[in-house]
Structures are given as structure tokens and as C-alpha cells.
Amino acid sequence: MQILLMLGWVLNGIPLRGTCSALNWMQEMPVDWGFDFPVPHFTTVRFWLLRLGYHKLHRPKEQASDWVWIIDHSNQIGQEKCFVILGVRISQLPPPGTEFPLCLSQMEPIELEPVTVSDKEVVYRQLEANVAKTGVPRAIINDHGGDVAGGVELFCRAHRETIEVYDASHKAACLLKARLEHDEQWKAFAAKAGQTKRSIQQTEWAFLIPPSQRLKARYMNLGPLIVWGVNTLAILEHAGPAVLNHGTR
């Protein structure tokens, strides 16, 4: 029960150390919770999490023809990065609505392989090695990175039943980048947003601070910045005591 409780906290966004602090606080409260769990060190919780991940990664997968693989490389650390395959069954997708977009718990980890060198031949070998786990996938979703796209192309030649799907987020980001990176009006807006953040943080106008602009995958994360701009313009155009007081609250 304790492992289930603390892993549930971690998987719902509480940091490892935070789970230990929460359990310690629960024990200090004058409440009969019906249990008296010891408070472990956060590294113990991390080991529980790693064992759960290891189990999910290595447990047998269902053999089926409707698997969709989502593949990518993790951020590089030193000389290494990890080739990742997440899988989801088309027949098990929830109906459109509140269950979309899919979350991690709805997917099955299929592969996690550290690599120091990656090209299309390496990616192709990695894909072929995982056919034995799920069967040949119906589709492979990727971001069209050079090595990944090349490996997927080789795989699709060998398995005609598999189609390649260009990840919509990356495709849209590439289109936005081509349209905006040389646009002087956009450059001025982005620069003003950065200046605004530095100027008003830790002041009474801090509620107007724009969201941070990411260096990596910036064009995949423009939504919050654009929403901030629209909302800030609305405040400036209809500024009044009621609006400003509401903002400061």
C-alpha cells in the first residue's frame, strides 16, 4: 500500500523528495490515517519507480497488427542519448474527447536503448529488433530527424504494411519557423516579450510576466506566448481600476 501510494504521488507530478515530505507531514498531523508507514529516503522511492519502469518495459507485449510506434531520441547527455519506442494499439484508442491528447499512462514502453552513434542503419536495426515484441507495426510516427526518418524509410521498404506518419507537432513547428524566423514583426514581438519579463518581475505588474521562451523546440511552444500577447493587449486597451485590480489578485 505504501509503495502504491507514493508511486501514485510521483506519477501524478509530486517530486520524489516531496512524497517523503508529504508522508512525514501526514504522520505529524493529529489524524488516525489507519496506517503508520515509515518515511523512506527519496532514493528508495526512486528505486521503486525504476523497478516499475523496468517491469513495464520488459513485460510481454501483445502481438497484433494494429500497433502504432512513436519513436524519438531523448535529450543527449554527454556522449549518450536513448532511442525510445512508445506503442499504442489503434483498437484500444479512446474515443475523441477528454481522453485526448494521449498521456503516458495510455502507452506501452517498447524499447529504451542508449546509443552514442545513430544513423539510418542503426535506427533500422533497432526497429527490426523490436518486431519480435509486438509484430510489425501498422504505423510509425516520427519527427523526420535525419537518422530517424532514414531508418523508418528502410523499415517501410522491408515491411510494406507499415506507413510512416510525420508527427503533426513537428510539421507545424517547421512551417511556423519558415514563416516567422525572418519576420521582423515577430522578432520585435519576441524581443519585447523578453524585455517585459526582465522589467516587471518582482513588481506589482508581475501578473503580466510572459511565459518563458524555450530555446529548444521554440516553434512547438508558441501557443502560451501568443495567448499572453492577446490577453495583455486586451488589458492595455481596456485598462481600468477593475481590470487592473483583478489582475493583481
PDB file of C-alpha atoms in Angstrom:
ATOM      1  CA  MET A   1       0.000   0.000   0.000  1.00  0.00           C
ATOM      2  CA  GLN A   2       2.821   2.426   0.830  1.00  0.00           C
ATOM      3  CA  ILE A   3       4.596   1.748  -2.480  1.00  0.00           C
ATOM      4  CA  LEU A   4       1.331   2.213  -4.370  1.00  0.00           C
ATOM      5  CA  LEU A   5       0.582   5.455  -2.557  1.00  0.00           C
ATOM      6  CA  MET A   6       3.994   7.050  -3.027  1.00  0.00           C
ATOM      7  CA  LEU A   7       4.421   5.957  -6.658  1.00  0.00           C
ATOM      8  CA  GLY A   8       0.951   7.323  -7.346  1.00  0.00           C
ATOM      9  CA  TRP A   9       2.085  10.694  -5.994  1.00  0.00           C
ATOM     10  CA  VAL A  10       5.213  10.669  -8.167  1.00  0.00           C
ATOM     11  CA  LEU A  11       3.317   9.665 -11.309  1.00  0.00           C
ATOM     12  CA  ASN A  12       0.847  12.486 -10.671  1.00  0.00           C
ATOM     13  CA  GLY A  13       3.560  15.120 -10.523  1.00  0.00           C
ATOM     14  CA  ILE A  14       4.895  15.241  -6.942  1.00  0.00           C
ATOM     15  CA  PRO A  15       8.742  15.213  -6.801  1.00  0.00           C
ATOM     16  CA  LEU A  16      10.498  12.268  -5.188  1.00  0.00           C
ATOM     17  CA  ARG A  17      11.562  14.287  -2.138  1.00  0.00           C
ATOM     18  CA  GLY A  18       8.077  15.772  -1.979  1.00  0.00           C
ATOM     19  CA  THR A  19       6.475  12.361  -1.481  1.00  0.00           C
ATOM     20  CA  CYS A  20       8.649  11.794   1.583  1.00  0.00           C
ATOM     21  CA  SER A  21       7.818  15.250   2.951  1.00  0.00           C
ATOM     22  CA  ALA A  22       4.094  14.635   2.378  1.00  0.00           C
ATOM     23  CA  LEU A  23       4.167  11.310   4.195  1.00  0.00           C
ATOM     24  CA  ASN A  24       6.164  12.817   7.053  1.00  0.00           C
ATOM     25  CA  TRP A  25       3.627  15.648   7.385  1.00  0.00           C
ATOM     26  CA  MET A  26       0.731  13.174   7.369  1.00  0.00           C
ATOM     27  CA  GLN A  27       2.327  11.331  10.281  1.00  0.00           C
ATOM     28  CA  GLU A  28       2.809  14.550  12.232  1.00  0.00           C
ATOM     29  CA  MET A  29      -0.843  15.535  11.875  1.00  0.00           C
ATOM     30  CA  PRO A  30      -3.157  14.516  14.753  1.00  0.00           C
ATOM     31  CA  VAL A  31      -5.184  12.249  12.468  1.00  0.00           C
ATOM     32  CA  ASP A  32      -5.671   8.498  12.563  1.00  0.00           C
ATOM     33  CA  TRP A  33      -4.983   7.525   8.962  1.00  0.00           C
ATOM     34  CA  GLY A  34      -5.306   3.830   9.734  1.00  0.00           C
ATOM     35  CA  PHE A  35      -1.644   3.157   8.945  1.00  0.00           C
ATOM     36  CA  ASP A  36       1.772   4.034  10.308  1.00  0.00           C
ATOM     37  CA  PHE A  37       4.152   3.818   7.360  1.00  0.00           C
ATOM     38  CA  PRO A  38       7.844   4.565   7.910  1.00  0.00           C
ATOM     39  CA  VAL A  39       9.137   7.528   5.927  1.00  0.00           C
ATOM     40  CA  PRO A  40      11.706   6.220   3.418  1.00  0.00           C
ATOM     41  CA  HIS A  41      14.584   8.117   1.867  1.00  0.00           C
ATOM     42  CA  PHE A  42      13.703   9.585  -1.540  1.00  0.00           C
ATOM     43  CA  THR A  43      16.226   7.249  -3.223  1.00  0.00           C
ATOM     44  CA  THR A  44      14.116   4.323  -2.033  1.00  0.00           C
ATOM     45  CA  VAL A  45      11.109   5.804  -3.834  1.00  0.00           C
ATOM     46  CA  ARG A  46      13.279   6.252  -6.927  1.00  0.00           C
ATOM     47  CA  PHE A  47      14.248   2.565  -6.815  1.00  0.00           C
ATOM     48  CA  TRP A  48      10.555   1.636  -6.615  1.00  0.00           C
ATOM     49  CA  LEU A  49       9.913   3.831  -9.653  1.00  0.00           C
ATOM     50  CA  LEU A  50      12.798   2.294 -11.600  1.00  0.00           C
ATOM     51  CA  ARG A  51      11.588  -1.227 -10.823  1.00  0.00           C
ATOM     52  CA  LEU A  52       8.087  -0.324 -12.012  1.00  0.00           C
ATOM     53  CA  GLY A  53       9.526   1.118 -15.230  1.00  0.00           C
ATOM     54  CA  TYR A  54      11.716  -1.939 -15.756  1.00  0.00           C
ATOM     55  CA  HIS A  55       8.698  -4.197 -15.376  1.00  0.00           C
ATOM     56  CA  LYS A  56       6.607  -2.189 -17.868  1.00  0.00           C
ATOM     57  CA  LEU A  57       9.452  -2.100 -20.380  1.00  0.00           C
ATOM     58  CA  HIS A  58      10.219  -5.834 -20.260  1.00  0.00           C
ATOM     59  CA  ARG A  59       6.803  -7.398 -19.720  1.00  0.00           C
ATOM     60  CA  PRO A  60       5.495  -9.338 -22.755  1.00  0.00           C
ATOM     61  CA  LYS A  61       3.612  -7.249 -25.314  1.00  0.00           C
ATOM     62  CA  GLU A  62       0.541  -8.317 -27.214  1.00  0.00           C
ATOM     63  CA  GLN A  63       1.215  -9.495 -30.752  1.00  0.00           C
ATOM     64  CA  ALA A  64      -1.092  -7.520 -33.044  1.00  0.00           C
ATOM     65  CA  SER A  65      -1.174  -5.824 -36.444  1.00  0.00           C
ATOM     66  CA  ASP A  66      -2.611  -2.510 -35.186  1.00  0.00           C
ATOM     67  CA  TRP A  67       0.315  -1.204 -33.146  1.00  0.00           C
ATOM     68  CA  VAL A  68       1.456   2.364 -33.735  1.00  0.00           C
ATOM     69  CA  TRP A  69       5.022   3.096 -32.717  1.00  0.00           C
ATOM     70  CA  ILE A  70       6.059   6.604 -31.638  1.00  0.00           C
ATOM     71  CA  ILE A  71       9.832   6.906 -31.876  1.00  0.00           C
ATOM     72  CA  ASP A  72      12.392   9.551 -30.957  1.00  0.00           C
ATOM     73  CA  HIS A  73      15.733  10.156 -29.294  1.00  0.00           C
ATOM     74  CA  SER A  74      15.935  11.576 -25.791  1.00  0.00           C
ATOM     75  CA  ASN A  75      17.999  14.662 -24.996  1.00  0.00           C
ATOM     76  CA  GLN A  76      21.680  13.879 -25.253  1.00  0.00           C
ATOM     77  CA  ILE A  77      23.657  13.649 -22.012  1.00  0.00           C
ATOM     78  CA  GLY A  78      27.386  13.539 -22.610  1.00  0.00           C
ATOM     79  CA  GLN A  79      28.031  11.099 -25.443  1.00  0.00           C
ATOM     80  CA  GLU A  80      24.788   9.184 -24.940  1.00  0.00           C
ATOM     81  CA  LYS A  81      21.174   9.571 -25.890  1.00  0.00           C
ATOM     82  CA  CYS A  82      18.402   6.984 -25.775  1.00  0.00           C
ATOM     83  CA  PHE A  83      16.378   5.621 -28.653  1.00  0.00           C
ATOM     84  CA  VAL A  84      12.787   5.357 -27.416  1.00  0.00           C
ATOM     85  CA  ILE A  85       9.776   3.496 -28.801  1.00  0.00           C
ATOM     86  CA  LEU A  86       6.350   4.010 -27.250  1.00  0.00           C
ATOM     87  CA  GLY A  87       3.451   1.961 -28.556  1.00  0.00           C
ATOM     88  CA  VAL A  88      -0.318   2.276 -28.622  1.00  0.00           C
ATOM     89  CA  ARG A  89      -2.928  -0.044 -30.146  1.00  0.00           C
ATOM     90  CA  ILE A  90      -5.327   1.546 -32.647  1.00  0.00           C
ATOM     91  CA  SER A  91      -8.106  -0.733 -31.414  1.00  0.00           C
ATOM     92  CA  GLN A  92      -7.579   0.488 -27.854  1.00  0.00           C
ATOM     93  CA  LEU A  93      -7.571   4.233 -28.537  1.00  0.00           C
ATOM     94  CA  PRO A  94     -10.204   6.094 -26.511  1.00  0.00           C
ATOM     95  CA  PRO A  95     -12.925   7.957 -28.428  1.00  0.00           C
ATOM     96  CA  PRO A  96     -12.164  11.615 -29.229  1.00  0.00           C
ATOM     97  CA  GLY A  97     -12.867  13.875 -26.285  1.00  0.00           C
ATOM     98  CA  THR A  98     -11.441  14.385 -22.836  1.00  0.00           C
ATOM     99  CA  GLU A  99      -9.026  11.449 -23.180  1.00  0.00           C
ATOM    100  CA  PHE A 100      -7.067  13.276 -25.888  1.00  0.00           C
ATOM    101  CA  PRO A 101      -4.266  14.095 -26.231  1.00  0.00           C
ATOM    102  CA  LEU A 102      -2.957  10.725 -25.103  1.00  0.00           C
ATOM    103  CA  CYS A 103      -0.971  10.630 -21.885  1.00  0.00           C
ATOM    104  CA  LEU A 104       1.973   8.451 -20.963  1.00  0.00           C
ATOM    105  CA  SER A 105      -0.109   6.000 -18.944  1.00  0.00           C
ATOM    106  CA  GLN A 106      -2.080   5.086 -22.083  1.00  0.00           C
ATOM    107  CA  MET A 107       1.064   3.997 -23.917  1.00  0.00           C
ATOM    108  CA  GLU A 108       3.273   0.961 -23.661  1.00  0.00           C
ATOM    109  CA  PRO A 109       7.067   1.340 -23.474  1.00  0.00           C
ATOM    110  CA  ILE A 110       8.572  -0.980 -26.059  1.00  0.00           C
ATOM    111  CA  GLU A 111      12.226  -0.001 -26.296  1.00  0.00           C
ATOM    112  CA  LEU A 112      14.756   2.175 -24.487  1.00  0.00           C
ATOM    113  CA  GLU A 113      18.255   1.745 -25.901  1.00  0.00           C
ATOM    114  CA  PRO A 114      21.216   4.000 -25.082  1.00  0.00           C
ATOM    115  CA  VAL A 115      23.334   4.887 -28.122  1.00  0.00           C
ATOM    116  CA  THR A 116      26.408   7.018 -28.750  1.00  0.00           C
ATOM    117  CA  VAL A 117      26.154   6.869 -32.542  1.00  0.00           C
ATOM    118  CA  SER A 118      22.956   6.905 -34.579  1.00  0.00           C
ATOM    119  CA  ASP A 119      22.328   6.883 -38.322  1.00  0.00           C
ATOM    120  CA  LYS A 120      19.628   5.423 -40.529  1.00  0.00           C
ATOM    121  CA  GLU A 121      21.211   1.954 -40.460  1.00  0.00           C
ATOM    122  CA  VAL A 122      21.319   1.953 -36.660  1.00  0.00           C
ATOM    123  CA  VAL A 123      17.686   3.107 -36.404  1.00  0.00           C
ATOM    124  CA  TYR A 124      16.608   0.477 -38.940  1.00  0.00           C
ATOM    125  CA  ARG A 125      18.359  -2.235 -36.906  1.00  0.00           C
ATOM    126  CA  GLN A 126      16.665  -1.013 -33.731  1.00  0.00           C
ATOM    127  CA  LEU A 127      13.233  -1.055 -35.369  1.00  0.00           C
ATOM    128  CA  GLU A 128      13.704  -4.533 -36.786  1.00  0.00           C
ATOM    129  CA  ALA A 129      14.851  -5.833 -33.402  1.00  0.00           C
ATOM    130  CA  ASN A 130      11.534  -4.826 -31.840  1.00  0.00           C
ATOM    131  CA  VAL A 131       9.249  -6.516 -34.375  1.00  0.00           C
ATOM    132  CA  ALA A 132       9.541  -9.668 -32.307  1.00  0.00           C
ATOM    133  CA  LYS A 133       7.921  -7.883 -29.341  1.00  0.00           C
ATOM    134  CA  THR A 134       4.714  -6.576 -30.948  1.00  0.00           C
ATOM    135  CA  GLY A 135       4.648  -7.730 -34.530  1.00  0.00           C
ATOM    136  CA  VAL A 136       5.097  -5.407 -37.497  1.00  0.00           C
ATOM    137  CA  PRO A 137       3.531  -2.032 -36.582  1.00  0.00           C
ATOM    138  CA  ARG A 138       0.762  -0.503 -38.679  1.00  0.00           C
ATOM    139  CA  ALA A 139       2.388   2.934 -38.489  1.00  0.00           C
ATOM    140  CA  ILE A 140       5.496   4.652 -37.168  1.00  0.00           C
ATOM    141  CA  ILE A 141       5.244   8.278 -36.017  1.00  0.00           C
ATOM    142  CA  ASN A 142       8.464  10.300 -36.002  1.00  0.00           C
ATOM    143  CA  ASP A 143       9.763  13.866 -36.190  1.00  0.00           C
ATOM    144  CA  HIS A 144      11.625  13.462 -39.506  1.00  0.00           C
ATOM    145  CA  GLY A 145      15.033  13.844 -37.916  1.00  0.00           C
ATOM    146  CA  GLY A 146      17.666  12.733 -40.437  1.00  0.00           C
ATOM    147  CA  ASP A 147      18.693   9.425 -38.895  1.00  0.00           C
ATOM    148  CA  VAL A 148      15.192   8.563 -37.666  1.00  0.00           C
ATOM    149  CA  ALA A 149      13.485   9.320 -40.979  1.00  0.00           C
ATOM    150  CA  GLY A 150      16.105   7.345 -42.880  1.00  0.00           C
ATOM    151  CA  GLY A 151      15.712   4.331 -40.609  1.00  0.00           C
ATOM    152  CA  VAL A 152      11.929   4.441 -40.896  1.00  0.00           C
ATOM    153  CA  GLU A 153      12.172   4.632 -44.682  1.00  0.00           C
ATOM    154  CA  LEU A 154      14.317   1.485 -44.755  1.00  0.00           C
ATOM    155  CA  PHE A 155      11.875  -0.267 -42.409  1.00  0.00           C
ATOM    156  CA  CYS A 156       8.854   0.653 -44.525  1.00  0.00           C
ATOM    157  CA  ARG A 157      10.584  -0.691 -47.636  1.00  0.00           C
ATOM    158  CA  ALA A 158      11.055  -4.008 -45.862  1.00  0.00           C
ATOM    159  CA  HIS A 159       7.511  -4.017 -44.441  1.00  0.00           C
ATOM    160  CA  ARG A 160       5.026  -2.632 -46.968  1.00  0.00           C
ATOM    161  CA  GLU A 161       2.154  -2.851 -44.482  1.00  0.00           C
ATOM    162  CA  THR A 162       3.758  -0.137 -42.327  1.00  0.00           C
ATOM    163  CA  ILE A 163       3.177   3.542 -43.082  1.00  0.00           C
ATOM    164  CA  GLU A 164       5.230   6.493 -41.887  1.00  0.00           C
ATOM    165  CA  VAL A 165       3.434   9.396 -40.181  1.00  0.00           C
ATOM    166  CA  TYR A 166       5.144  12.774 -39.844  1.00  0.00           C
ATOM    167  CA  ASP A 167       4.452  13.996 -36.313  1.00  0.00           C
ATOM    168  CA  ALA A 168       1.956  16.851 -36.700  1.00  0.00           C
ATOM    169  CA  SER A 169       3.553  18.955 -33.956  1.00  0.00           C
ATOM    170  CA  HIS A 170       6.967  18.945 -35.605  1.00  0.00           C
ATOM    171  CA  LYS A 171       5.477  19.520 -39.067  1.00  0.00           C
ATOM    172  CA  ALA A 172       3.537  22.539 -37.809  1.00  0.00           C
ATOM    173  CA  ALA A 173       6.628  23.838 -35.987  1.00  0.00           C
ATOM    174  CA  CYS A 174       8.685  23.626 -39.176  1.00  0.00           C
ATOM    175  CA  LEU A 175       6.026  25.563 -41.097  1.00  0.00           C
ATOM    176  CA  LEU A 176       5.867  28.200 -38.365  1.00  0.00           C
ATOM    177  CA  LYS A 177       9.638  28.514 -38.253  1.00  0.00           C
ATOM    178  CA  ALA A 178       9.822  29.027 -42.016  1.00  0.00           C
ATOM    179  CA  ARG A 179       7.159  31.703 -41.781  1.00  0.00           C
ATOM    180  CA  LEU A 180       8.282  33.548 -38.650  1.00  0.00           C
ATOM    181  CA  GLU A 181      12.045  33.305 -38.225  1.00  0.00           C
ATOM    182  CA  HIS A 182      12.667  36.061 -40.801  1.00  0.00           C
ATOM    183  CA  ASP A 183       9.560  38.098 -39.948  1.00  0.00           C
ATOM    184  CA  GLU A 184      10.652  41.429 -38.450  1.00  0.00           C
ATOM    185  CA  GLN A 185       7.332  41.987 -36.673  1.00  0.00           C
ATOM    186  CA  TRP A 186       7.587  38.597 -34.953  1.00  0.00           C
ATOM    187  CA  LYS A 187      11.202  39.239 -33.974  1.00  0.00           C
ATOM    188  CA  ALA A 188      10.204  42.566 -32.435  1.00  0.00           C
ATOM    189  CA  PHE A 189       7.333  40.949 -30.519  1.00  0.00           C
ATOM    190  CA  ALA A 190       9.554  38.161 -29.137  1.00  0.00           C
ATOM    191  CA  ALA A 191      12.210  40.695 -28.122  1.00  0.00           C
ATOM    192  CA  LYS A 192       9.639  42.908 -26.387  1.00  0.00           C
ATOM    193  CA  ALA A 193       8.294  39.885 -24.513  1.00  0.00           C
ATOM    194  CA  GLY A 194      11.769  39.129 -23.190  1.00  0.00           C
ATOM    195  CA  GLN A 195      12.336  42.748 -22.179  1.00  0.00           C
ATOM    196  CA  THR A 196       8.949  42.862 -20.446  1.00  0.00           C
ATOM    197  CA  LYS A 197       9.782  39.828 -18.340  1.00  0.00           C
ATOM    198  CA  ARG A 198      13.031  41.365 -17.115  1.00  0.00           C
ATOM    199  CA  SER A 199      11.418  44.736 -16.459  1.00  0.00           C
ATOM    200  CA  ILE A 200       8.378  43.766 -14.408  1.00  0.00           C
ATOM    201  CA  GLN A 201       9.337  40.650 -12.482  1.00  0.00           C
ATOM    202  CA  GLN A 202       9.133  41.170  -8.723  1.00  0.00           C
ATOM    203  CA  THR A 203       6.978  44.279  -9.179  1.00  0.00           C
ATOM    204  CA  GLU A 204       3.263  44.913  -8.772  1.00  0.00           C
ATOM    205  CA  TRP A 205       2.955  44.205 -12.515  1.00  0.00           C
ATOM    206  CA  ALA A 206       4.378  40.706 -12.201  1.00  0.00           C
ATOM    207  CA  PHE A 207       0.986  39.203 -13.109  1.00  0.00           C
ATOM    208  CA  LEU A 208       1.741  40.363 -16.688  1.00  0.00           C
ATOM    209  CA  ILE A 209       5.014  38.424 -16.979  1.00  0.00           C
ATOM    210  CA  PRO A 210       5.088  36.495 -20.270  1.00  0.00           C
ATOM    211  CA  PRO A 211       5.807  32.762 -20.357  1.00  0.00           C
ATOM    212  CA  SER A 212       9.424  31.770 -20.810  1.00  0.00           C
ATOM    213  CA  GLN A 213      10.513  31.317 -24.420  1.00  0.00           C
ATOM    214  CA  ARG A 214      12.175  27.971 -24.852  1.00  0.00           C
ATOM    215  CA  LEU A 215      15.463  27.752 -26.709  1.00  0.00           C
ATOM    216  CA  LYS A 216      14.840  24.193 -27.887  1.00  0.00           C
ATOM    217  CA  ALA A 217      11.651  23.446 -29.821  1.00  0.00           C
ATOM    218  CA  ARG A 218      10.616  27.099 -29.543  1.00  0.00           C
ATOM    219  CA  TYR A 219       8.266  26.924 -32.501  1.00  0.00           C
ATOM    220  CA  MET A 220       6.422  23.988 -30.915  1.00  0.00           C
ATOM    221  CA  ASN A 221       5.556  26.132 -27.901  1.00  0.00           C
ATOM    222  CA  LEU A 222       4.260  29.414 -29.277  1.00  0.00           C
ATOM    223  CA  GLY A 223       0.697  28.979 -28.040  1.00  0.00           C
ATOM    224  CA  PRO A 224       1.190  30.273 -24.465  1.00  0.00           C
ATOM    225  CA  LEU A 225       3.236  33.259 -25.689  1.00  0.00           C
ATOM    226  CA  ILE A 226       0.596  34.253 -28.249  1.00  0.00           C
ATOM    227  CA  VAL A 227      -2.208  33.871 -25.685  1.00  0.00           C
ATOM    228  CA  TRP A 228      -0.216  36.088 -23.305  1.00  0.00           C
ATOM    229  CA  GLY A 229       0.146  38.721 -26.009  1.00  0.00           C
ATOM    230  CA  VAL A 230      -3.566  38.726 -26.813  1.00  0.00           C
ATOM    231  CA  ASN A 231      -4.573  38.919 -23.151  1.00  0.00           C
ATOM    232  CA  THR A 232      -2.051  41.664 -22.382  1.00  0.00           C
ATOM    233  CA  LEU A 233      -3.257  43.736 -25.308  1.00  0.00           C
ATOM    234  CA  ALA A 234      -6.823  43.342 -24.051  1.00  0.00           C
ATOM    235  CA  ILE A 235      -5.781  44.679 -20.645  1.00  0.00           C
ATOM    236  CA  LEU A 236      -3.921  47.611 -22.160  1.00  0.00           C
ATOM    237  CA  GLU A 237      -6.784  48.509 -24.482  1.00  0.00           C
ATOM    238  CA  HIS A 238      -9.423  48.316 -21.744  1.00  0.00           C
ATOM    239  CA  ALA A 239      -7.320  49.351 -18.789  1.00  0.00           C
ATOM    240  CA  GLY A 240      -9.242  50.461 -15.757  1.00  0.00           C
ATOM    241  CA  PRO A 241      -9.153  50.027 -11.968  1.00  0.00           C
ATOM    242  CA  ALA A 242     -11.416  46.986 -12.025  1.00  0.00           C
ATOM    243  CA  VAL A 243      -9.341  45.191 -14.651  1.00  0.00           C
ATOM    244  CA  LEU A 244      -6.006  46.005 -13.048  1.00  0.00           C
ATOM    245  CA  ASN A 245      -7.164  45.093  -9.552  1.00  0.00           C
ATOM    246  CA  HIS A 246      -8.448  41.781 -10.841  1.00  0.00           C
ATOM    247  CA  GLY A 247      -5.074  41.149 -12.461  1.00  0.00           C
ATOM    248  CA  THR A 248      -3.091  41.881  -9.328  1.00  0.00           C
ATOM    249  CA  ARG A 249      -5.261  39.483  -7.370  1.00  0.00           C
TER     250      ARG A 249
END
